[in-house]
Short mmCIF file of N, CA, C and O in Angstrom, two decimals:
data_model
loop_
_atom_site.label_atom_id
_atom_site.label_comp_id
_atom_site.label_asym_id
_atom_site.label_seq_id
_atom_site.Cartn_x
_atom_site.Cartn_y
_atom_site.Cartn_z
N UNK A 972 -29.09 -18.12 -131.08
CA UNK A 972 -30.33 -18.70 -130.58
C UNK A 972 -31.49 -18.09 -131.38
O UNK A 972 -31.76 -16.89 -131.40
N UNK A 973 -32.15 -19.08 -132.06
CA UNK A 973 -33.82 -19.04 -132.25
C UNK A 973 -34.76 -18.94 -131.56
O UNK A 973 -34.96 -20.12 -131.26
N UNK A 974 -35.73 -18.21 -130.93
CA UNK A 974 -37.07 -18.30 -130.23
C UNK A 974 -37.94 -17.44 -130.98
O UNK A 974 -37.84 -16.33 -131.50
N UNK A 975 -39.23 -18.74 -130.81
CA UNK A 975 -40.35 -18.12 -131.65
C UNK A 975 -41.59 -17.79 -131.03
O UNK A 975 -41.78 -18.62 -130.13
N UNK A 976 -42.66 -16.86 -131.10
CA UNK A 976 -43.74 -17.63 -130.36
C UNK A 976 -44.85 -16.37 -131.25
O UNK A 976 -44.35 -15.73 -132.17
N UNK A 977 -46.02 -16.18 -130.94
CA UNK A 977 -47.49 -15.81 -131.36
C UNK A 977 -48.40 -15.73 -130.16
O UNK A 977 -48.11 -16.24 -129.08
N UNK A 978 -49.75 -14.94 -130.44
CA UNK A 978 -50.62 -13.91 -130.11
C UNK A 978 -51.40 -15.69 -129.79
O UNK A 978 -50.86 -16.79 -129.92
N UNK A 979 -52.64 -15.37 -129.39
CA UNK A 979 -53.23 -16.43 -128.70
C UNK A 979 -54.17 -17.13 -129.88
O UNK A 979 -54.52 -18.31 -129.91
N UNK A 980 -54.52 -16.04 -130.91
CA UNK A 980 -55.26 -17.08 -131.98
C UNK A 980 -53.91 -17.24 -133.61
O UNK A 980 -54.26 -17.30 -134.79
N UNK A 981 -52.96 -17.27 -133.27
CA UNK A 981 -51.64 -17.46 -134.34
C UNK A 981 -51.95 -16.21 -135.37
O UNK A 981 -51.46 -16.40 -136.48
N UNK A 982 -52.65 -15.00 -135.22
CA UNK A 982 -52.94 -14.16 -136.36
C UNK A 982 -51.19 -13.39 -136.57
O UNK A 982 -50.49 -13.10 -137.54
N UNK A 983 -51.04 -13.30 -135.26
CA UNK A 983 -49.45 -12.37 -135.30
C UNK A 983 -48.72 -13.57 -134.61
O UNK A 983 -49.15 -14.34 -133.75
N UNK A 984 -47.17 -13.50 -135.40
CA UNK A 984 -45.86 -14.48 -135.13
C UNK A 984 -44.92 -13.57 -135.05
O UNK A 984 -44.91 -12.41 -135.46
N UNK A 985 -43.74 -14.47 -134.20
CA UNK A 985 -42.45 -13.75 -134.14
C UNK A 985 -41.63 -14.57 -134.22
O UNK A 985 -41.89 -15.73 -133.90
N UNK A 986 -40.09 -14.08 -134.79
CA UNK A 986 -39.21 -14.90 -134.58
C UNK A 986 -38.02 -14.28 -134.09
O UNK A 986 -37.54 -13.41 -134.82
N UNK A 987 -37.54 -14.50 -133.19
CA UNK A 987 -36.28 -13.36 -132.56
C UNK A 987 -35.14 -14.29 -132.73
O UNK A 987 -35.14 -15.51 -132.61
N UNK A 988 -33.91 -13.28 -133.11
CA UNK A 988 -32.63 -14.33 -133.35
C UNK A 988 -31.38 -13.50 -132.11
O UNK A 988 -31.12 -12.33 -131.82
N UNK A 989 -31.12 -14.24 -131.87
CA UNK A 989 -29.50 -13.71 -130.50
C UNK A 989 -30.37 -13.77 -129.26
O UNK A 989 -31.48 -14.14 -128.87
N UNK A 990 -29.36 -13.26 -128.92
CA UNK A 990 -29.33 -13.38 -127.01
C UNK A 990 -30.30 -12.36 -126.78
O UNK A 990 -30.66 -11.51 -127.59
N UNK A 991 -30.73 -12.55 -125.49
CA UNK A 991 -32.09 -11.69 -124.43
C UNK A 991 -31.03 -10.70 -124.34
O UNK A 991 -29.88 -10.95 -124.68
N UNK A 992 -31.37 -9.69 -123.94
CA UNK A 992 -30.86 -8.33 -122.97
C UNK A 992 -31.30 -8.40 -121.52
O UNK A 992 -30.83 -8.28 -120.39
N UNK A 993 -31.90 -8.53 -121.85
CA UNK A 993 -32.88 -8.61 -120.15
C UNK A 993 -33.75 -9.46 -119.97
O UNK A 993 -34.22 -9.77 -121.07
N UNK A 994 -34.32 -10.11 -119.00
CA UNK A 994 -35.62 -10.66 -118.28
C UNK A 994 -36.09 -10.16 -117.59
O UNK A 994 -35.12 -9.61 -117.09
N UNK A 995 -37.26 -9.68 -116.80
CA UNK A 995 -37.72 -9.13 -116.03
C UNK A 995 -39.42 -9.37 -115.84
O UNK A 995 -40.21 -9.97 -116.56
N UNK A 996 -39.67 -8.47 -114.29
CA UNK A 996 -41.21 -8.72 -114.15
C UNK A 996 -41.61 -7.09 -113.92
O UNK A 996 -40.92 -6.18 -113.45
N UNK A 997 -42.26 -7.08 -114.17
CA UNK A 997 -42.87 -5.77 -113.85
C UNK A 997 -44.60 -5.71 -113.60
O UNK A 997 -45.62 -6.08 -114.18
N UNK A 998 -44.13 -4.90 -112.14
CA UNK A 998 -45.73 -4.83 -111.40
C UNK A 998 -46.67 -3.67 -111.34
O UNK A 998 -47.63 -3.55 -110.58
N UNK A 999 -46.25 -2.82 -112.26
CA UNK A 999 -46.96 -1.47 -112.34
C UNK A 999 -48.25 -1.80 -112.36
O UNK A 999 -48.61 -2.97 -112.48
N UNK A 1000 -48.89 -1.01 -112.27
CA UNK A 1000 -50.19 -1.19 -112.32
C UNK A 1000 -50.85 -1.42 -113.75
O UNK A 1000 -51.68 -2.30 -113.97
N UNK A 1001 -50.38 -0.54 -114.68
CA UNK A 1001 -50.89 -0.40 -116.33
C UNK A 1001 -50.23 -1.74 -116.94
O UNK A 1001 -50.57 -2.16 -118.05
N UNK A 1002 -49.22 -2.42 -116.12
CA UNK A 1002 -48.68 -3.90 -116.69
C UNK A 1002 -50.07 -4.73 -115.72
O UNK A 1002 -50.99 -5.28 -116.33
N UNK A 1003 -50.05 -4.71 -114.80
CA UNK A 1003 -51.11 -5.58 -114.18
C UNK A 1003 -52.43 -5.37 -114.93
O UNK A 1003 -53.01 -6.41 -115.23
N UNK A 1004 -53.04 -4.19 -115.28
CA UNK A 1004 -54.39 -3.92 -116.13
C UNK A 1004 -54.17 -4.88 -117.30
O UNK A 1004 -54.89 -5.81 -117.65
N UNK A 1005 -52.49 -4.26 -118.06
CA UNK A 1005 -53.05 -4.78 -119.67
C UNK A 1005 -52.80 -7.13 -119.45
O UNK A 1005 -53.17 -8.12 -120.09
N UNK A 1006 -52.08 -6.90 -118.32
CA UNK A 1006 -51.60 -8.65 -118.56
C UNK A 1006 -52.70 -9.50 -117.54
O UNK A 1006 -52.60 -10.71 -117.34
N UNK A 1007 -53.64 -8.73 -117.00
CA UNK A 1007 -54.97 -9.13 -116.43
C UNK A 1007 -54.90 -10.19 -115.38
O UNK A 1007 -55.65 -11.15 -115.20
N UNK A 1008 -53.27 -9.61 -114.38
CA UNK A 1008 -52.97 -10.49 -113.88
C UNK A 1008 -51.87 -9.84 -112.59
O UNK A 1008 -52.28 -8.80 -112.09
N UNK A 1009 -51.05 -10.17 -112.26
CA UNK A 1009 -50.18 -9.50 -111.16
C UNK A 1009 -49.22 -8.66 -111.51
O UNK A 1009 -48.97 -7.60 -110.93
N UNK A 1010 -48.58 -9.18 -112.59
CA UNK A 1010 -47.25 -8.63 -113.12
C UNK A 1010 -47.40 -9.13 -114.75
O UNK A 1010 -48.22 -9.81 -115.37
N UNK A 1011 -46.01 -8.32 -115.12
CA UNK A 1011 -45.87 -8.84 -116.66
C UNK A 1011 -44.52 -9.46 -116.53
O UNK A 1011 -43.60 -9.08 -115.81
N UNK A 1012 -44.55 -10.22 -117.15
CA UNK A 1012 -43.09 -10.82 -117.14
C UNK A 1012 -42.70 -10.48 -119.15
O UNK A 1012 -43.51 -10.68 -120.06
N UNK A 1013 -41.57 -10.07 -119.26
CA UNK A 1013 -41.05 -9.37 -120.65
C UNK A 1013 -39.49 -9.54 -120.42
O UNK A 1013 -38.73 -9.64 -119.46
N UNK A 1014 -39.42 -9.53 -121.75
CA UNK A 1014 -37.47 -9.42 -122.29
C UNK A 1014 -37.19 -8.84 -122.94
O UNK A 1014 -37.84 -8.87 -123.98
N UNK A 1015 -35.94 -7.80 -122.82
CA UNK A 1015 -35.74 -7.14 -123.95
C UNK A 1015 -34.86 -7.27 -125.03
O UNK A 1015 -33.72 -7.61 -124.73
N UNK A 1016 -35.18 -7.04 -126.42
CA UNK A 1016 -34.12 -7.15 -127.07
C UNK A 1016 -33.88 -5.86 -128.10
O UNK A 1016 -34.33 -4.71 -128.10
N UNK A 1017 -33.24 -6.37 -128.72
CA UNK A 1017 -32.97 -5.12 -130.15
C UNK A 1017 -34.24 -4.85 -130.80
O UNK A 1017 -35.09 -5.71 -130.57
N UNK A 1018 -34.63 -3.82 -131.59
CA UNK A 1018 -35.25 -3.75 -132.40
C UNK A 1018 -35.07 -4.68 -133.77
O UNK A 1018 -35.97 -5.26 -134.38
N UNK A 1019 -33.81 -4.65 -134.03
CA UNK A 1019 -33.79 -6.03 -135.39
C UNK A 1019 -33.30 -7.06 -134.90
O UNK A 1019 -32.44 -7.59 -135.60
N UNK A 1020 -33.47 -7.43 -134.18
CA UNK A 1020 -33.77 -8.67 -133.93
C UNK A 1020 -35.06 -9.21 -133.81
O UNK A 1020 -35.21 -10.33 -133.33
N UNK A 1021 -35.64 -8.79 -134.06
CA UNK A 1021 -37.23 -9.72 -134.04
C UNK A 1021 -37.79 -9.51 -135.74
O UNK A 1021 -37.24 -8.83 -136.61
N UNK A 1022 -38.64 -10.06 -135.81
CA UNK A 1022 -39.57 -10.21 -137.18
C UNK A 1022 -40.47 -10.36 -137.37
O UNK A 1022 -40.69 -11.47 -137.84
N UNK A 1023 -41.74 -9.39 -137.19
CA UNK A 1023 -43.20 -9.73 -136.97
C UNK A 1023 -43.48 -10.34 -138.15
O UNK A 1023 -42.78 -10.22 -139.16
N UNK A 1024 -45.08 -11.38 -138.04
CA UNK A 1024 -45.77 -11.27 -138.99
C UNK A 1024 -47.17 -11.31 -138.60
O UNK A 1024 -47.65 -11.94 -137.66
N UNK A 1025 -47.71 -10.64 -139.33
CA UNK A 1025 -49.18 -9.98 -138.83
C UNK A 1025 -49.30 -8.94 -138.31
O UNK A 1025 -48.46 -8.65 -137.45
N UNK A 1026 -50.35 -8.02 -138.61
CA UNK A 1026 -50.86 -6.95 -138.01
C UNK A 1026 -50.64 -6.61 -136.31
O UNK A 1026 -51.16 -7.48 -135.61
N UNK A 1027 -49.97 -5.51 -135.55
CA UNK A 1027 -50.27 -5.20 -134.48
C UNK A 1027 -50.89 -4.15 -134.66
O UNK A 1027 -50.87 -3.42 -135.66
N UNK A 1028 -51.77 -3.97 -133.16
CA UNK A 1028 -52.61 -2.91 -132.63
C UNK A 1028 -51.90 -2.05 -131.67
O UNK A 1028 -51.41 -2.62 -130.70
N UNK A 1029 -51.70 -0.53 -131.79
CA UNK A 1029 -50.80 -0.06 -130.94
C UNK A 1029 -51.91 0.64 -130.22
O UNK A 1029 -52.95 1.02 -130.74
N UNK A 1030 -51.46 0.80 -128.54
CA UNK A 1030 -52.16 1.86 -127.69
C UNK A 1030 -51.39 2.41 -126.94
O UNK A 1030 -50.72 1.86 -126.06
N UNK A 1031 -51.43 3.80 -127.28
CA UNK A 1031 -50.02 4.57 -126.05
C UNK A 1031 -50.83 4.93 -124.94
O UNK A 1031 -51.94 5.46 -124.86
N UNK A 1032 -49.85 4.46 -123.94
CA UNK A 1032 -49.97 4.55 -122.42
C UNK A 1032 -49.33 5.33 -121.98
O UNK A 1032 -48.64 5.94 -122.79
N UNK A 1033 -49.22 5.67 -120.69
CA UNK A 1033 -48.60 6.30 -120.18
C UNK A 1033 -48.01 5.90 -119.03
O UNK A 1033 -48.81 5.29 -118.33
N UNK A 1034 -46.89 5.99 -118.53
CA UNK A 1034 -46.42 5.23 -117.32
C UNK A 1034 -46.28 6.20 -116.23
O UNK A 1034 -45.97 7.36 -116.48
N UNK A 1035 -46.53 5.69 -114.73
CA UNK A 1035 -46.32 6.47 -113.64
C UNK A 1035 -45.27 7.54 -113.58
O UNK A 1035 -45.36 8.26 -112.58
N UNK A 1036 -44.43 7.78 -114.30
CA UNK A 1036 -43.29 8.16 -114.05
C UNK A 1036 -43.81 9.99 -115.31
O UNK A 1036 -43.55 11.20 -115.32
N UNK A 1037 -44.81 8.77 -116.30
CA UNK A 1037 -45.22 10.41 -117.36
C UNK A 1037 -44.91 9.85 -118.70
O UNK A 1037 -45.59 10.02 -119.70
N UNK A 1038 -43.84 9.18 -118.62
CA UNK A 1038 -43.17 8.41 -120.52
C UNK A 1038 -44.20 7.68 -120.96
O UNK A 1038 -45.15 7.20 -120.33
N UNK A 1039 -43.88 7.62 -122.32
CA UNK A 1039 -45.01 7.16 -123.32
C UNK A 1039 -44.49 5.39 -123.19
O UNK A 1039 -43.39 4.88 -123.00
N UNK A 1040 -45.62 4.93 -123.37
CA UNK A 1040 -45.60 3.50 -123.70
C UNK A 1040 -46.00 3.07 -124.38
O UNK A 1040 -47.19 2.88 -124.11
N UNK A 1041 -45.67 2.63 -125.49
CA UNK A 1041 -46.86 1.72 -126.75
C UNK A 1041 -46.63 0.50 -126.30
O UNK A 1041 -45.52 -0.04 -126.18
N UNK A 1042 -48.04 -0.11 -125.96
CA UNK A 1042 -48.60 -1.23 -126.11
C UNK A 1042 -49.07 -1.80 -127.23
O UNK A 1042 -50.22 -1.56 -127.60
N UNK A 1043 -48.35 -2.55 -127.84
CA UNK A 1043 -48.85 -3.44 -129.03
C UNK A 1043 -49.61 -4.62 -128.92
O UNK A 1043 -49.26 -5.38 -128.02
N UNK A 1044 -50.80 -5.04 -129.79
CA UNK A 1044 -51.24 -6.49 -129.25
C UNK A 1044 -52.06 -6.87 -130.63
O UNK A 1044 -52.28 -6.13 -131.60
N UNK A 1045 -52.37 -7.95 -130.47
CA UNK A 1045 -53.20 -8.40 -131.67
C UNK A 1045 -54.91 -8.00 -131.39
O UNK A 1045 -55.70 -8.22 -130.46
N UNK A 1046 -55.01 -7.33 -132.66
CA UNK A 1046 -56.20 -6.79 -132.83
C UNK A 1046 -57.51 -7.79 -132.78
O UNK A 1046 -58.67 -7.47 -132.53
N UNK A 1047 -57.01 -9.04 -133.07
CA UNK A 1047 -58.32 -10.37 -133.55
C UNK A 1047 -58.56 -10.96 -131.68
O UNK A 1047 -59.65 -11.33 -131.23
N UNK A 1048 -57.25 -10.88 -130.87
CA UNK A 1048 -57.88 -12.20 -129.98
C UNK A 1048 -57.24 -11.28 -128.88
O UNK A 1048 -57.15 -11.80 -127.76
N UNK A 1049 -56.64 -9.59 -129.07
CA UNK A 1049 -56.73 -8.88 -127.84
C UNK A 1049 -54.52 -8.76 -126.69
O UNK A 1049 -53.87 -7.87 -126.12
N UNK A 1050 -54.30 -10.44 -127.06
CA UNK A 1050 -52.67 -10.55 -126.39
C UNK A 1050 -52.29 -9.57 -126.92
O UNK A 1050 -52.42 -9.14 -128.07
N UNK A 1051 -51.61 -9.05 -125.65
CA UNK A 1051 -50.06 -8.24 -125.55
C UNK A 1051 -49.10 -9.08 -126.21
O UNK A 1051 -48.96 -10.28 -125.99
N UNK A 1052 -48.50 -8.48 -126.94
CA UNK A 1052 -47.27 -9.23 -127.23
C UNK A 1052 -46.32 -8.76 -127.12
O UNK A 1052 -45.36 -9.52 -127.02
N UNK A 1053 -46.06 -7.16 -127.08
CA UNK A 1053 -44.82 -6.09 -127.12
C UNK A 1053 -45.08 -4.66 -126.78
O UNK A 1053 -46.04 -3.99 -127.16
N UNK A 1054 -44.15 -4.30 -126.04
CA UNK A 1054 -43.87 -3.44 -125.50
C UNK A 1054 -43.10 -2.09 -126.20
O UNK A 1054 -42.09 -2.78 -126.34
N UNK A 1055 -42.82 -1.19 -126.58
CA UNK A 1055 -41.75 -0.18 -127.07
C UNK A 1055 -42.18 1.52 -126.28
O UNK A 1055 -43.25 2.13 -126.19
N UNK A 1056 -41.06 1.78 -125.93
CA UNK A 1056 -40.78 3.13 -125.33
C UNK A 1056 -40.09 3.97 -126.39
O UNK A 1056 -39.08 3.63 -126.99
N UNK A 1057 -40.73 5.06 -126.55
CA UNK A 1057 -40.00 6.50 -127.31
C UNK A 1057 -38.76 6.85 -126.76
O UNK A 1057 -38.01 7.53 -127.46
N UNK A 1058 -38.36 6.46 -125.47
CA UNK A 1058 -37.50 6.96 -124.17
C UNK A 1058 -35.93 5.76 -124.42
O UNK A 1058 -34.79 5.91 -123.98
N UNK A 1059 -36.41 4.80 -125.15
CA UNK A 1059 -35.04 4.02 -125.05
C UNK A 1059 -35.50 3.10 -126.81
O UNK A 1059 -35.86 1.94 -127.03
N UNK A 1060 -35.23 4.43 -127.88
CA UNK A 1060 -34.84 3.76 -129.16
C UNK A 1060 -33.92 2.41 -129.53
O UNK A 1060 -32.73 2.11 -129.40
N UNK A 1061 -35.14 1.72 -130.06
CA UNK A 1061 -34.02 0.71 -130.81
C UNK A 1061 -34.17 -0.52 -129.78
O UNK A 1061 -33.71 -1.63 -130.04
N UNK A 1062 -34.76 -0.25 -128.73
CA UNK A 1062 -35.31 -1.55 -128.12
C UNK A 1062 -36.82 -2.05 -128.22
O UNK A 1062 -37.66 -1.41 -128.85
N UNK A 1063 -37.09 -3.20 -127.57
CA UNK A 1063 -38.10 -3.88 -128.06
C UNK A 1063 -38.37 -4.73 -126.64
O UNK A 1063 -37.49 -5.55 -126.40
N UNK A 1064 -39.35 -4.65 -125.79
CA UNK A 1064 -39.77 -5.68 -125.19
C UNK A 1064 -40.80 -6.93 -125.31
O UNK A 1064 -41.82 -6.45 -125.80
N UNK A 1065 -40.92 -7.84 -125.15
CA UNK A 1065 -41.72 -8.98 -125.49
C UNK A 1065 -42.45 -9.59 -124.62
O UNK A 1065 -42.04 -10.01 -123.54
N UNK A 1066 -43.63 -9.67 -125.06
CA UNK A 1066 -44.36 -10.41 -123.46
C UNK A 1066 -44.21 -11.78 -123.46
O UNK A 1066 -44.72 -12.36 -124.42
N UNK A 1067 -43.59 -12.52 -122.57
CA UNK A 1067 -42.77 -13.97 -122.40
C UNK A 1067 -43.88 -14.87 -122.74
O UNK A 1067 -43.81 -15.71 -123.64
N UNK A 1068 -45.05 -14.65 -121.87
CA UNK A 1068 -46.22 -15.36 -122.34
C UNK A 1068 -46.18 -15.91 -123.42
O UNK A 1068 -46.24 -17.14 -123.51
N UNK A 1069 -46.04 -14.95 -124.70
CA UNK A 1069 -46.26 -15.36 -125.96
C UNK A 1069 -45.10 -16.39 -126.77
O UNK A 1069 -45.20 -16.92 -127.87
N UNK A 1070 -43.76 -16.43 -125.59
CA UNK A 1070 -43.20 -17.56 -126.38
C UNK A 1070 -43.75 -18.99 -126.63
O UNK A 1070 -44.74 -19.52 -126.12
N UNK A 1071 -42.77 -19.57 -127.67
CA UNK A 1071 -43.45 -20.89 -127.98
C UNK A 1071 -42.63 -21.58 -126.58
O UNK A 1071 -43.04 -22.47 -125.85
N UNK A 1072 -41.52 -20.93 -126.51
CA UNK A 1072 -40.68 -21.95 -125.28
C UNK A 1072 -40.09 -20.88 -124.70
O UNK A 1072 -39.35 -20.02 -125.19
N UNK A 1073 -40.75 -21.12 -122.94
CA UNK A 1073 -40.53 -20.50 -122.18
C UNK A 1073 -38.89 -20.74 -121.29
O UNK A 1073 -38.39 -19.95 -120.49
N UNK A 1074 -38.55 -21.54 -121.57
CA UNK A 1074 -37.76 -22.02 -120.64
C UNK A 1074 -36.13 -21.68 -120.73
O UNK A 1074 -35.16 -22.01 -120.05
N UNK A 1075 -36.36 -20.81 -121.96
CA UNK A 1075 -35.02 -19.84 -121.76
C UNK A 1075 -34.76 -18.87 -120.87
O UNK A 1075 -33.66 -18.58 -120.39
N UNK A 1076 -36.15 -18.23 -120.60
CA UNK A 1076 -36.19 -17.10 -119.48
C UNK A 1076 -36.12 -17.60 -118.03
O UNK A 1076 -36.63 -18.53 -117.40
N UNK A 1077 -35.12 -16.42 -117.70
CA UNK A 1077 -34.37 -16.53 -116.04
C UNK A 1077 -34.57 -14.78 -115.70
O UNK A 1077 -33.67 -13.95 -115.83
N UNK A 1078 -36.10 -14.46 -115.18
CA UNK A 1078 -36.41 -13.27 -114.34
C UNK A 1078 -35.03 -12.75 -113.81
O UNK A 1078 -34.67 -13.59 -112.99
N UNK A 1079 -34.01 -11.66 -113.89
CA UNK A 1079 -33.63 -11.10 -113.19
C UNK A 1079 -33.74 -10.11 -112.64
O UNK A 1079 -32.93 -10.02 -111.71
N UNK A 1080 -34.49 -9.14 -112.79
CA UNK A 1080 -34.87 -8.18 -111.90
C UNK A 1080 -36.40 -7.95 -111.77
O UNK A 1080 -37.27 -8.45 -112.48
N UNK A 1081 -36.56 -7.12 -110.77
CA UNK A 1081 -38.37 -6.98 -110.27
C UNK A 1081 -38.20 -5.53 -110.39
O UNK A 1081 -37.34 -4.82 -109.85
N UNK A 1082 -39.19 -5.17 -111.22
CA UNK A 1082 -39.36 -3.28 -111.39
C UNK A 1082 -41.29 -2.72 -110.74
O UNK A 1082 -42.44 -3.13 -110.92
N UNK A 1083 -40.85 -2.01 -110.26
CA UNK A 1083 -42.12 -1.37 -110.18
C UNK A 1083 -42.90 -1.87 -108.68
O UNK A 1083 -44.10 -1.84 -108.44
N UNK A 1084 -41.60 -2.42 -107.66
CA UNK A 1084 -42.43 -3.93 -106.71
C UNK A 1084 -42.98 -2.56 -105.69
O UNK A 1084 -43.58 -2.90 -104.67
N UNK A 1085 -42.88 -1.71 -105.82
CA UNK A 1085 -43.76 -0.61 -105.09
C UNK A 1085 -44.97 -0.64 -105.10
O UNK A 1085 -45.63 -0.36 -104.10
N UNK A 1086 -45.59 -1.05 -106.44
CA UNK A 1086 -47.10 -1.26 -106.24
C UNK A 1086 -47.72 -2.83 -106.79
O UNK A 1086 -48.77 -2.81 -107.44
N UNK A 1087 -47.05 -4.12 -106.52
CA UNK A 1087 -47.21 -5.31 -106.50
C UNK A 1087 -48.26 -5.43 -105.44
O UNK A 1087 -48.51 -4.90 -104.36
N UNK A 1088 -48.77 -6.36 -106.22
CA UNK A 1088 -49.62 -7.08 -105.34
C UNK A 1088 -49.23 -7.44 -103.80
O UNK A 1088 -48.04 -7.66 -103.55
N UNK A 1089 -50.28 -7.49 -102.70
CA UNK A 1089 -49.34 -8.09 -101.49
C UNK A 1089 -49.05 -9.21 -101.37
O UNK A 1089 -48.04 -9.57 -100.76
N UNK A 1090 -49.91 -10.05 -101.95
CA UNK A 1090 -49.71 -11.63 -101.67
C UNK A 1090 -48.51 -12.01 -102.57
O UNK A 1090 -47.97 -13.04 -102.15
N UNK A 1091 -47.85 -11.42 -103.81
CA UNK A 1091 -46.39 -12.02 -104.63
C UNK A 1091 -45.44 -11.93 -103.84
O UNK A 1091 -45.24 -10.85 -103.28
N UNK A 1092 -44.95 -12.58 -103.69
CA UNK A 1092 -43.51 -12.88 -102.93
C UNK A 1092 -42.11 -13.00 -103.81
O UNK A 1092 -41.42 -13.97 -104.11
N UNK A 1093 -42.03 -12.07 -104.01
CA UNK A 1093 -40.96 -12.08 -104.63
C UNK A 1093 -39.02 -12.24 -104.51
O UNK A 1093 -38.37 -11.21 -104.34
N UNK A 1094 -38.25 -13.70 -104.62
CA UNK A 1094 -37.01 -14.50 -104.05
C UNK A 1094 -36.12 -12.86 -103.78
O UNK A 1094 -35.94 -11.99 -104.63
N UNK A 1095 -35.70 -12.86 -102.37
CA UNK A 1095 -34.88 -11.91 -102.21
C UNK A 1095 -33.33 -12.34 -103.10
O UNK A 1095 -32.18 -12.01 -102.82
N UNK A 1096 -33.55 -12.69 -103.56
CA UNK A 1096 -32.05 -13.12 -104.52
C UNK A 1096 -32.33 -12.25 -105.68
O UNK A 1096 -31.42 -11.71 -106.31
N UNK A 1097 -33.23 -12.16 -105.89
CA UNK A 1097 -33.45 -11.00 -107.15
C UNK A 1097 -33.63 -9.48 -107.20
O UNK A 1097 -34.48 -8.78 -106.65
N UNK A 1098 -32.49 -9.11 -108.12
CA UNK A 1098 -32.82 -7.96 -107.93
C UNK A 1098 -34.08 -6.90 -107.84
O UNK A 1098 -34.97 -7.11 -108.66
N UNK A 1099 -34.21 -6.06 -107.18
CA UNK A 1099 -36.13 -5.66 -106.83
C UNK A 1099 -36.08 -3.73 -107.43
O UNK A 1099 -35.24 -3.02 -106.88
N UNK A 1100 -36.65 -3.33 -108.11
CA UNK A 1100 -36.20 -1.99 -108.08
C UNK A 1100 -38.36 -1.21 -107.42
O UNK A 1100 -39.35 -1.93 -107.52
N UNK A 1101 -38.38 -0.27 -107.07
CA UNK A 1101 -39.66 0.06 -106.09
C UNK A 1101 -40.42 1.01 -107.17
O UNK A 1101 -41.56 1.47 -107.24
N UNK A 1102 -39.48 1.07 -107.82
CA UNK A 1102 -40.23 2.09 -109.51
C UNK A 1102 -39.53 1.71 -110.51
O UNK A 1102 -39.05 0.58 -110.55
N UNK A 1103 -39.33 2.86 -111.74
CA UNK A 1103 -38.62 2.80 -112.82
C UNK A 1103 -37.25 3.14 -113.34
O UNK A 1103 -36.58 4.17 -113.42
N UNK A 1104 -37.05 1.47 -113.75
CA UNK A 1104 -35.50 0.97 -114.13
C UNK A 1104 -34.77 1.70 -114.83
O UNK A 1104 -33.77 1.14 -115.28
N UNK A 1105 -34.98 3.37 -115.21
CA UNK A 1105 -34.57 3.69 -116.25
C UNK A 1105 -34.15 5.20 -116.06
O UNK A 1105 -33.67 5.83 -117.00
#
């Protein structure tokens, strides 16, 4: 499988080849700040499997737990596009948003639903974790 997608003004592209690892949402709070919204929804894959083109902007965060987070995004129009942890080499998360086609992704787990919003309702069919998956 092919999926492609880009930053909100096309300055940065991606093209990822194989299967997802994961789907997921995550409601931390520093995902709700940077995705300016409730949750982030992201997938993970390999590190070579993807293929930037264009410049990212990195900002390390820090997550509730203390681990480093780089936040990557495009410097011209601001999108998140990716995710990477020092804590689990060789992976790569992606902010779903930015695909061209969403409709491969199937959310399976909820991380972080400890500090979600109250009004998300999130399908008890899915797995829910109250912090960090890791």
């Amino acid at each position: 499988m092919t999926m492609t997608g880009q930053c909100l003004c096309g300055a940065v592209s991606y093209e990822v080849e194989g299967d997802l690892q994961m789907c997921g949402v995550c409601h931390c709070k520093n995902c709700q700040r940077q995705a300016g919204s409730a949750y982030s929804v992201l997938f993970a894959i390999a590190d070579d499997q993807i293929t930037i083109t264009g410049d990212l902007t990195t900002y390390e965060d820090h997550s509730d737990s203390g681990n480093v987070v780089h936040r990557h995004f495009c410097g011209t129009c601001g999108s998140p596009v990716k995710t990477s942890l020092p804590t689990q080499p060789g992976q790569t998360y992606i902010k779903a948003g930015t695909l061209d086609d969403t409709s491969v992704l199937h959310p399976q787990i909820h991380f972080w639903t400890g500090s979600k919003q109250p009004w998300v309702t999130i399908d008890a069919n899915v797995a829910q974790m109250e912090g960090n998956p890791g």
